[in-house]
Short mmCIF file of C-alpha atoms in Angstrom, two decimals:
data_model
loop_
_atom_site.label_atom_id
_atom_site.label_comp_id
_atom_site.label_asym_id
_atom_site.label_seq_id
_atom_site.Cartn_x
_atom_site.Cartn_y
_atom_site.Cartn_z
CA MET G 1 -6.75 -10.89 -1.98
CA ILE G 2 -3.84 -11.65 0.31
CA ASP G 3 -3.89 -12.41 4.00
CA VAL G 4 -1.52 -10.26 6.06
CA ASP G 5 -1.08 -9.94 9.79
CA GLN G 6 -1.19 -6.62 11.66
CA ALA G 7 2.60 -6.13 11.51
CA GLN G 8 2.62 -6.60 7.72
CA ALA G 9 -0.35 -4.26 7.31
CA ASN G 10 1.43 -1.61 9.38
CA GLU G 11 4.59 -2.00 7.26
CA ILE G 12 2.57 -1.55 4.05
CA MET G 13 0.83 1.54 5.47
CA LYS G 14 4.21 2.96 6.54
CA LEU G 15 5.78 2.35 3.11
CA ILE G 16 2.98 4.17 1.29
CA GLY G 17 3.25 7.13 3.63
CA MET G 18 0.06 6.86 5.65
CA PHE G 19 1.80 7.46 8.99
CA ASP G 20 4.24 10.27 8.16
CA GLY G 21 2.14 12.40 5.83
CA SER G 22 4.18 11.59 2.71
CA PHE G 23 1.29 9.80 0.98
CA VAL G 24 0.67 10.92 -2.60
CA GLU G 25 -1.76 9.49 -5.11
CA GLY G 26 -0.15 6.87 -7.31
CA LYS G 27 2.62 6.12 -4.81
CA GLN G 28 4.06 2.64 -5.23
CA ALA G 29 6.09 0.44 -2.92
CA ALA G 30 7.47 -3.07 -3.17
CA VAL G 31 6.61 -5.20 -0.15
CA TYR G 32 7.80 -8.79 0.13
CA ASP G 33 6.73 -10.34 -3.21
CA TYR G 34 4.05 -7.74 -3.91
CA LEU G 35 3.80 -4.32 -5.55
CA VAL G 36 1.49 -1.97 -3.70
CA LYS G 37 -0.05 0.97 -5.59
CA VAL G 38 -2.31 3.53 -3.97
CA GLU G 39 -4.86 5.79 -5.66
CA VAL G 40 -7.65 8.04 -4.44
CA ALA G 41 -11.11 7.90 -6.06
CA ASN G 42 -14.15 9.79 -4.80
CA GLY G 43 -12.49 10.33 -1.44
CA LEU G 44 -11.68 6.64 -0.97
CA ILE G 45 -8.16 5.30 -0.68
CA LEU G 46 -7.77 2.34 -3.05
CA VAL G 47 -4.86 -0.01 -2.46
CA ALA G 48 -3.98 -2.42 -5.28
CA VAL G 49 -1.67 -5.29 -4.39
CA THR G 50 -0.09 -7.23 -7.25
CA GLU G 51 2.00 -10.34 -6.79
CA VAL G 52 5.33 -10.16 -8.62
CA SER G 53 7.47 -13.13 -9.51
#
């Protein structure tokens, strides 16, 4: 788990398309030193954050 502030959380949500309607299952985005991948399971949005080096 990583600790992010509200501005970083908003940036992540924007990059995966939660604000503009472009969200699709399996969408990926690189944020800072992390890869963010989003999937939907049983109506839940799952966000996986992986640290990359």
